[in-house]
């Protein structure tokens, strides 16, 4: 498919010619993203590579839109050709918003509160009736999905960047320990999967949400950890604690949630999320040649150094702990 196919969709929907097509940064995705413009309209056009992924995004978007969540309206789609047009949410991500307003703590706090309140509705109020048959990877963030992430970390990050020897058999046993611990937590909610600041757009001081097509059933803590330990934004531990409390208080209006239990599992989900993120950075930078992701490695490692001290089964993760603390000494000065 080519941008010309998107221009045809544009004309089919708006009954007007598209005048300008601009290719946008695709980040880690293989999808090609364009802005299509004329004197009356500006929309985002997407050319996908995986029909199941595109079907998941369109289906989930339509569901969230019906449930009043701030997601981009899908104007028209031709999923046989892996193309669709959606609402243009602009170029300002949450990560960039924070950088631009770094001295305005109250404004950043208000945005994060808003983002986390929306997350509750993705996970619970809209999430309870979503069609999970459209999940295109794993339907549940359970054993298979967790182990896939951990071996992804080993293969795409450790093998590429770690300079010391490690005991692979011990590491694999510790993967099993971590997964067994995380599987104890309830996982009957919609898990956004990539709930981070570059998938959240800001328009008129309000958040809009993208890239939930990898969603699946999972535990509530994973998405909260994804946001609060996002390597793209340098948050303080005090701010993370404040936002975590806000999320728990807000979510408790919709379901009974044990704060102590949630906090007991939260570091473990933050830990596995950061390992997955490092694996992705390794894959994207080394295999895909997207060197811009190298700059996110050091912040993610710094987060892991903090997180591992609070993981409930830390005493059983001695090989992982050694690896993380060794990584914490690296400069990652590429």
XYZ file of C-alpha atoms in Angstrom:
334
model
C 0.000 0.000 0.000
C 1.096 3.573 -0.706
C 0.056 7.055 0.482
C -2.040 7.245 -2.692
C -4.326 4.587 -1.219
C -4.848 6.838 1.799
C -5.662 9.748 -0.511
C -8.351 7.599 -2.125
C -9.833 6.900 1.329
C -9.690 10.607 2.089
C -11.722 11.401 -1.019
C -14.193 8.572 -0.338
C -14.935 9.932 3.126
C -14.692 13.713 2.735
C -15.665 14.000 -0.980
C -12.729 16.385 -1.328
C -9.212 16.012 -2.673
C -6.292 15.746 -0.274
C -3.764 18.495 -1.056
C -0.765 17.553 1.121
C 0.611 14.286 2.538
C 3.306 14.393 5.234
C 4.940 11.252 6.624
C 5.195 11.268 10.426
C 7.589 9.525 12.801
C 6.441 5.969 13.420
C 8.410 5.397 16.654
C 8.794 1.652 17.248
C 5.970 0.513 15.020
C 6.260 -0.933 11.528
C 3.121 0.956 10.556
C 3.578 3.970 8.291
C 1.790 7.071 9.540
C 0.883 10.130 7.490
C -0.910 13.435 7.948
C -3.341 14.168 5.084
C -4.398 17.793 4.703
C -6.525 20.081 2.592
C -8.002 23.503 3.309
C -10.826 21.995 5.401
C -9.506 18.832 7.028
C -6.423 17.338 8.634
C -6.469 13.617 9.423
C -4.015 10.852 10.215
C -3.668 8.010 7.722
C -2.137 4.676 8.708
C -0.753 1.902 6.530
C -0.376 -1.226 8.627
C 1.589 -4.419 8.061
C -0.410 -6.818 10.225
C -4.122 -7.241 9.563
C -4.779 -8.684 13.022
C -3.057 -5.710 14.644
C -5.080 -3.252 12.562
C -8.312 -5.081 13.341
C -7.491 -4.948 17.054
C -6.817 -1.203 16.931
C -9.963 -0.386 14.963
C -12.180 -2.653 17.079
C -10.803 -1.377 20.392
C -10.994 2.235 19.201
C -14.628 1.914 18.184
C -15.434 0.340 21.563
C -13.619 3.000 23.589
C -15.148 5.781 21.485
C -18.650 4.430 22.191
C -17.783 4.413 25.890
C -16.822 8.084 25.861
C -13.071 7.689 26.183
C -10.786 10.217 24.445
C -9.498 8.095 21.578
C -9.207 9.086 17.916
C -12.377 8.565 15.915
C -11.868 6.160 13.007
C -13.354 7.943 9.993
C -12.977 5.169 7.431
C -11.058 1.905 7.203
C -10.253 -0.660 4.539
C -8.810 -3.475 6.593
C -8.421 -5.700 3.557
C -5.735 -3.224 2.527
C -4.531 -2.496 6.103
C -5.339 1.215 5.812
C -7.502 3.627 7.782
C -8.013 7.311 8.535
C -8.378 8.629 12.087
C -8.732 11.908 13.946
C -5.627 14.100 13.973
C -4.574 14.596 17.600
C -1.675 16.911 16.819
C 1.991 16.426 17.672
C 2.254 17.158 21.402
C 2.837 14.001 23.422
C 2.623 13.836 27.208
C 6.414 13.412 27.295
C 6.895 16.642 25.352
C 4.211 18.415 27.392
C 6.106 17.624 30.605
C 9.366 18.950 29.155
C 7.679 22.164 28.018
C 6.019 22.693 31.423
C 8.741 21.315 33.686
C 8.458 24.263 36.087
C 4.668 24.107 36.288
C 4.234 21.267 38.769
C 0.540 21.921 39.332
C -0.214 21.656 35.617
C 1.767 18.428 35.247
C 0.058 17.020 38.337
C -3.383 17.841 36.941
C -2.603 16.174 33.622
C -1.308 13.009 35.302
C -4.378 12.832 37.525
C -6.554 13.105 34.414
C -4.525 10.453 32.597
C -4.785 7.999 35.496
C -8.518 8.556 35.883
C -8.945 7.750 32.200
C -6.826 4.639 32.695
C -9.330 3.370 35.255
C -12.062 3.608 32.632
C -9.969 1.824 30.015
C -9.275 -0.962 32.480
C -12.628 -1.310 34.212
C -15.693 0.538 32.969
C -15.017 0.193 29.232
C -12.645 -2.728 29.603
C -15.225 -5.082 31.093
C -17.192 -5.297 27.829
C -14.428 -5.086 25.242
C -14.162 -7.863 22.634
C -11.002 -9.635 23.749
C -11.300 -12.044 20.820
C -9.657 -9.239 18.859
C -6.439 -9.506 20.914
C -3.817 -10.273 18.289
C -0.873 -11.374 20.438
C -1.633 -12.986 23.808
C -5.224 -12.824 25.119
C -4.050 -12.639 28.758
C -0.932 -11.262 30.423
C -0.284 -14.558 32.160
C 2.435 -17.226 32.087
C 3.093 -17.392 28.337
C 2.998 -13.629 27.854
C 5.203 -12.907 30.872
C 7.780 -15.549 29.955
C 7.864 -14.237 26.391
C 8.771 -10.781 27.739
C 11.472 -12.118 30.033
C 13.159 -14.188 27.337
C 12.817 -11.198 25.013
C 14.837 -9.226 27.597
C 17.483 -11.934 27.702
C 17.769 -12.304 23.935
C 17.404 -8.721 22.722
C 18.956 -6.771 25.591
C 21.301 -8.862 27.700
C 22.874 -10.622 24.728
C 23.430 -7.268 23.016
C 24.515 -4.993 25.863
C 25.492 -6.939 28.995
C 29.277 -7.282 29.351
C 29.547 -9.772 32.220
C 28.863 -13.492 32.343
C 25.632 -14.680 33.915
C 24.238 -18.032 34.979
C 21.574 -18.715 32.364
C 20.011 -21.636 34.240
C 19.719 -19.578 37.418
C 18.300 -16.677 35.426
C 15.608 -18.883 33.911
C 14.661 -20.241 37.339
C 14.316 -16.672 38.588
C 12.080 -15.864 35.621
C 9.805 -18.651 36.849
C 9.837 -17.228 40.392
C 8.912 -13.736 39.204
C 6.136 -15.003 36.952
C 4.692 -17.218 39.683
C 4.616 -14.188 41.995
C 2.882 -11.952 39.452
C 0.330 -14.606 38.551
C -0.971 -14.493 42.110
C -2.557 -11.112 41.364
C -6.004 -10.872 39.776
C -5.796 -10.355 36.012
C -9.418 -9.895 34.977
C -9.124 -6.346 33.625
C -8.242 -4.728 30.311
C -4.504 -4.145 30.184
C -3.557 -1.345 27.789
C -0.069 -2.887 27.532
C 1.864 0.205 26.337
C 0.482 2.936 28.580
C 3.320 5.450 28.337
C 3.799 9.128 27.655
C 4.529 8.880 23.928
C 1.198 7.142 23.370
C -0.713 9.949 25.075
C -1.369 13.133 23.112
C -2.237 16.477 24.699
C -4.790 18.783 23.092
C -6.002 21.894 24.914
C -4.534 20.574 28.188
C -6.488 17.312 27.902
C -5.106 13.822 27.183
C -6.016 11.633 24.223
C -4.921 8.021 23.940
C -3.309 5.879 21.231
C -1.664 2.496 20.631
C -3.689 0.116 22.792
C -3.868 -2.505 20.033
C -1.610 -4.855 22.027
C -4.152 -4.803 24.864
C -5.175 -7.985 26.650
C -6.550 -9.129 29.982
C -4.187 -8.442 32.840
C -3.578 -6.962 36.268
C -4.343 -3.315 37.012
C -0.831 -2.539 38.272
C 0.969 -3.136 34.974
C -0.382 -0.069 33.159
C 0.067 2.194 36.174
C 3.681 1.059 36.425
C 4.150 1.606 32.678
C 3.185 5.256 33.070
C 4.874 6.089 36.358
C 8.166 4.356 35.463
C 8.108 5.574 31.873
C 11.758 6.094 30.761
C 10.726 9.048 28.584
C 9.764 11.190 31.598
C 11.917 11.698 34.703
C 9.462 11.548 37.615
C 10.441 11.741 41.266
C 9.583 8.941 43.677
C 7.436 11.376 45.676
C 5.436 12.262 42.546
C 5.037 8.591 41.655
C 3.742 7.875 45.152
C 1.295 10.780 44.980
C -0.045 9.678 41.594
C -0.276 6.060 42.689
C -2.386 7.070 45.677
C -4.607 9.172 43.430
C -5.118 6.234 41.077
C -5.995 3.888 43.935
C -8.427 6.336 45.523
C -10.138 7.011 42.201
C -10.297 3.355 41.160
C -11.751 2.405 44.536
C -14.908 4.245 43.491
C -15.526 1.549 40.866
C -14.188 -1.645 42.422
C -13.104 -2.653 45.901
C -9.334 -2.548 45.765
C -6.955 -3.465 48.566
C -4.240 -0.824 48.680
C -1.847 -3.085 50.600
C -2.292 -5.953 48.155
C -1.931 -3.671 45.126
C 1.260 -2.121 46.500
C 2.613 -5.579 47.233
C 2.511 -6.563 43.571
C 3.088 -3.151 41.986
C 6.944 -3.260 42.081
C 6.940 -6.686 40.431
C 4.820 -5.427 37.552
C 6.990 -2.308 37.269
C 10.034 -4.592 37.151
C 8.770 -6.845 34.354
C 7.573 -3.785 32.434
C 11.045 -2.209 32.516
C 12.643 -5.481 31.386
C 10.216 -5.581 28.446
C 10.985 -1.960 27.606
C 14.742 -2.633 27.575
C 14.182 -5.629 25.306
C 12.203 -3.421 22.926
C 14.929 -0.755 22.941
C 17.512 -3.419 22.156
C 15.447 -4.873 19.330
C 14.562 -1.511 17.817
C 18.081 -0.066 18.018
C 20.143 -3.133 17.078
C 17.857 -5.114 14.773
C 15.710 -2.326 13.312
C 18.493 0.273 13.277
C 16.386 2.907 15.094
C 19.252 4.406 17.078
C 17.043 7.041 18.745
C 15.891 4.340 21.183
C 19.397 3.990 22.623
C 18.874 7.173 24.652
C 16.039 5.507 26.612
C 18.201 2.643 27.890
C 19.942 4.468 30.755
C 16.700 5.931 32.242
C 15.074 2.483 32.094
C 18.063 0.878 33.835
C 18.009 3.614 36.492
C 14.349 2.799 37.111
C 15.164 -0.895 37.480
C 17.838 -0.143 40.099
C 15.143 1.625 42.142
C 12.387 -0.904 41.528
C 14.212 -4.144 42.290
C 14.738 -3.145 45.921
C 10.957 -3.234 46.421
C 10.015 -6.419 44.545
C 8.377 -8.788 47.039
C 10.397 -11.818 45.867
C 13.676 -9.899 45.591
C 15.527 -12.380 47.831
C 14.829 -15.100 45.268
C 16.111 -12.992 42.335
C 19.812 -12.862 43.166
C 21.037 -13.339 39.578
C 18.654 -10.702 38.264
C 19.627 -8.353 41.080
C 23.322 -8.779 40.227
C 22.616 -8.114 36.555
C 20.556 -4.988 37.281
C 23.150 -3.507 39.625
C 25.923 -4.193 37.104
C 23.864 -2.510 34.389
C 23.393 0.446 36.731
C 27.146 1.066 36.587
C 27.205 1.274 32.770
C 27.280 4.696 31.112
C 25.384 3.580 27.987
C 27.093 6.481 26.262
C 26.452 5.529 22.636
